[in-house]
Amino acid sequence: MANFFDEYYWVYVLKSIKDGKYYTGYTKDLPSRFEAHQNGLVESTKNRRPFKLIYFEGCLNQQDATKREKHLKTHYGKMYLGNRLKSYFTG
């Protein structure tokens, strides 16, 4: 039987502990992708390690995940995340 979580694509947001900036991406395997970011195996984030995973959501297919990732990178998507994670951002 396949793992329940293997059926989804994951959109995620990382916060760099080093520079305080955020990275948004998507993947089929969230634990492995997070590990790759932490180990410097992702070119776009290797100099910003370490990271904290601050948000993720599941999508039923890759097309939905890419659309959601793109949305979260827009002004309105950042506003959504700010409201969704309000208690995180305010401490």
PDB file of C-alpha atoms in Angstrom:
ATOM      1  CA  MET A   1       0.000   0.000   0.000  1.00  0.00           C
ATOM      2  CA  ALA A   2       1.382   3.411  -0.995  1.00  0.00           C
ATOM      3  CA  ASN A   3       1.963   6.086   1.601  1.00  0.00           C
ATOM      4  CA  PHE A   4      -0.968   8.527   1.807  1.00  0.00           C
ATOM      5  CA  PHE A   5       1.394  11.491   1.416  1.00  0.00           C
ATOM      6  CA  ASP A   6       2.895  10.075  -1.794  1.00  0.00           C
ATOM      7  CA  GLU A   7      -0.356  10.878  -3.610  1.00  0.00           C
ATOM      8  CA  TYR A   8       0.174  14.654  -3.373  1.00  0.00           C
ATOM      9  CA  TYR A   9       2.377  17.386  -4.704  1.00  0.00           C
ATOM     10  CA  TRP A  10       3.499  19.753  -1.966  1.00  0.00           C
ATOM     11  CA  VAL A  11       3.817  23.521  -2.147  1.00  0.00           C
ATOM     12  CA  TYR A  12       6.104  24.756   0.602  1.00  0.00           C
ATOM     13  CA  VAL A  13       7.672  27.879   2.059  1.00  0.00           C
ATOM     14  CA  LEU A  14      11.068  27.907   3.714  1.00  0.00           C
ATOM     15  CA  LYS A  15      12.540  30.660   5.847  1.00  0.00           C
ATOM     16  CA  SER A  16      16.293  31.111   5.732  1.00  0.00           C
ATOM     17  CA  ILE A  17      17.733  31.309   9.241  1.00  0.00           C
ATOM     18  CA  LYS A  18      20.804  32.988   7.723  1.00  0.00           C
ATOM     19  CA  ASP A  19      19.166  35.935   5.922  1.00  0.00           C
ATOM     20  CA  GLY A  20      15.527  35.828   7.078  1.00  0.00           C
ATOM     21  CA  LYS A  21      14.209  35.627   3.508  1.00  0.00           C
ATOM     22  CA  TYR A  22      11.674  33.147   2.158  1.00  0.00           C
ATOM     23  CA  TYR A  23      11.753  30.539  -0.582  1.00  0.00           C
ATOM     24  CA  THR A  24       8.620  29.048  -2.147  1.00  0.00           C
ATOM     25  CA  GLY A  25       8.659  25.854  -4.177  1.00  0.00           C
ATOM     26  CA  TYR A  26       6.809  22.639  -4.902  1.00  0.00           C
ATOM     27  CA  THR A  27       7.766  18.987  -4.929  1.00  0.00           C
ATOM     28  CA  LYS A  28       6.405  15.454  -5.000  1.00  0.00           C
ATOM     29  CA  ASP A  29       8.563  14.393  -2.017  1.00  0.00           C
ATOM     30  CA  LEU A  30       8.645  17.084   0.670  1.00  0.00           C
ATOM     31  CA  PRO A  31      10.973  15.364   3.174  1.00  0.00           C
ATOM     32  CA  SER A  32      13.601  14.649   0.509  1.00  0.00           C
ATOM     33  CA  ARG A  33      13.322  18.132  -0.998  1.00  0.00           C
ATOM     34  CA  PHE A  34      13.679  19.792   2.409  1.00  0.00           C
ATOM     35  CA  GLU A  35      16.741  17.642   3.109  1.00  0.00           C
ATOM     36  CA  ALA A  36      18.211  18.669  -0.262  1.00  0.00           C
ATOM     37  CA  HIS A  37      17.753  22.346   0.655  1.00  0.00           C
ATOM     38  CA  GLN A  38      19.349  21.785   4.069  1.00  0.00           C
ATOM     39  CA  ASN A  39      22.317  19.956   2.556  1.00  0.00           C
ATOM     40  CA  GLY A  40      23.054  22.627  -0.063  1.00  0.00           C
ATOM     41  CA  LEU A  41      22.003  20.481  -3.028  1.00  0.00           C
ATOM     42  CA  VAL A  42      19.576  23.084  -4.432  1.00  0.00           C
ATOM     43  CA  GLU A  43      21.479  25.682  -6.448  1.00  0.00           C
ATOM     44  CA  SER A  44      19.111  28.581  -5.747  1.00  0.00           C
ATOM     45  CA  THR A  45      19.248  28.170  -1.957  1.00  0.00           C
ATOM     46  CA  LYS A  46      22.607  26.589  -1.171  1.00  0.00           C
ATOM     47  CA  ASN A  47      24.131  29.822   0.169  1.00  0.00           C
ATOM     48  CA  ARG A  48      21.132  30.645   2.374  1.00  0.00           C
ATOM     49  CA  ARG A  49      21.186  27.619   4.701  1.00  0.00           C
ATOM     50  CA  PRO A  50      19.932  26.573   7.182  1.00  0.00           C
ATOM     51  CA  PHE A  51      16.155  26.684   6.679  1.00  0.00           C
ATOM     52  CA  LYS A  52      13.002  26.291   8.666  1.00  0.00           C
ATOM     53  CA  LEU A  53       9.926  24.835   6.964  1.00  0.00           C
ATOM     54  CA  ILE A  54       7.198  27.324   7.882  1.00  0.00           C
ATOM     55  CA  TYR A  55       4.323  26.339   5.577  1.00  0.00           C
ATOM     56  CA  PHE A  56       3.188  23.558   3.259  1.00  0.00           C
ATOM     57  CA  GLU A  57      -0.007  22.449   1.560  1.00  0.00           C
ATOM     58  CA  GLY A  58      -0.938  19.475  -0.575  1.00  0.00           C
ATOM     59  CA  CYS A  59      -2.214  19.561  -4.161  1.00  0.00           C
ATOM     60  CA  LEU A  60      -3.789  16.714  -6.097  1.00  0.00           C
ATOM     61  CA  ASN A  61      -1.639  17.118  -9.214  1.00  0.00           C
ATOM     62  CA  GLN A  62       1.456  18.889 -10.520  1.00  0.00           C
ATOM     63  CA  GLN A  63      -0.492  21.469 -12.510  1.00  0.00           C
ATOM     64  CA  ASP A  64      -2.372  22.628  -9.413  1.00  0.00           C
ATOM     65  CA  ALA A  65       0.871  22.735  -7.417  1.00  0.00           C
ATOM     66  CA  THR A  66       2.666  24.901  -9.971  1.00  0.00           C
ATOM     67  CA  LYS A  67      -0.283  27.294 -10.151  1.00  0.00           C
ATOM     68  CA  ARG A  68      -0.415  27.525  -6.373  1.00  0.00           C
ATOM     69  CA  GLU A  69       3.343  28.073  -6.139  1.00  0.00           C
ATOM     70  CA  LYS A  70       3.125  30.911  -8.655  1.00  0.00           C
ATOM     71  CA  HIS A  71       0.202  32.446  -6.773  1.00  0.00           C
ATOM     72  CA  LEU A  72       2.017  32.346  -3.436  1.00  0.00           C
ATOM     73  CA  LYS A  73       4.887  34.289  -5.037  1.00  0.00           C
ATOM     74  CA  THR A  74       2.568  37.158  -6.030  1.00  0.00           C
ATOM     75  CA  HIS A  75       1.613  40.133  -3.885  1.00  0.00           C
ATOM     76  CA  TYR A  76      -1.776  38.559  -3.094  1.00  0.00           C
ATOM     77  CA  GLY A  77      -0.172  35.218  -2.302  1.00  0.00           C
ATOM     78  CA  LYS A  78       2.243  36.870   0.122  1.00  0.00           C
ATOM     79  CA  MET A  79      -0.700  38.658   1.744  1.00  0.00           C
ATOM     80  CA  TYR A  80      -2.467  35.287   2.114  1.00  0.00           C
ATOM     81  CA  LEU A  81       0.589  33.753   3.765  1.00  0.00           C
ATOM     82  CA  GLY A  82       0.944  36.771   6.033  1.00  0.00           C
ATOM     83  CA  ASN A  83      -2.632  36.334   7.238  1.00  0.00           C
ATOM     84  CA  ARG A  84      -2.393  32.545   7.402  1.00  0.00           C
ATOM     85  CA  LEU A  85       0.820  32.658   9.439  1.00  0.00           C
ATOM     86  CA  LYS A  86       0.022  35.788  11.432  1.00  0.00           C
ATOM     87  CA  SER A  87       0.793  34.235  14.806  1.00  0.00           C
ATOM     88  CA  TYR A  88       4.109  32.882  13.466  1.00  0.00           C
ATOM     89  CA  PHE A  89       5.189  36.265  12.120  1.00  0.00           C
ATOM     90  CA  THR A  90       4.161  38.182  15.244  1.00  0.00           C
ATOM     91  CA  GLY A  91       5.853  35.743  17.587  1.00  0.00           C
TER      92      GLY A  91
END
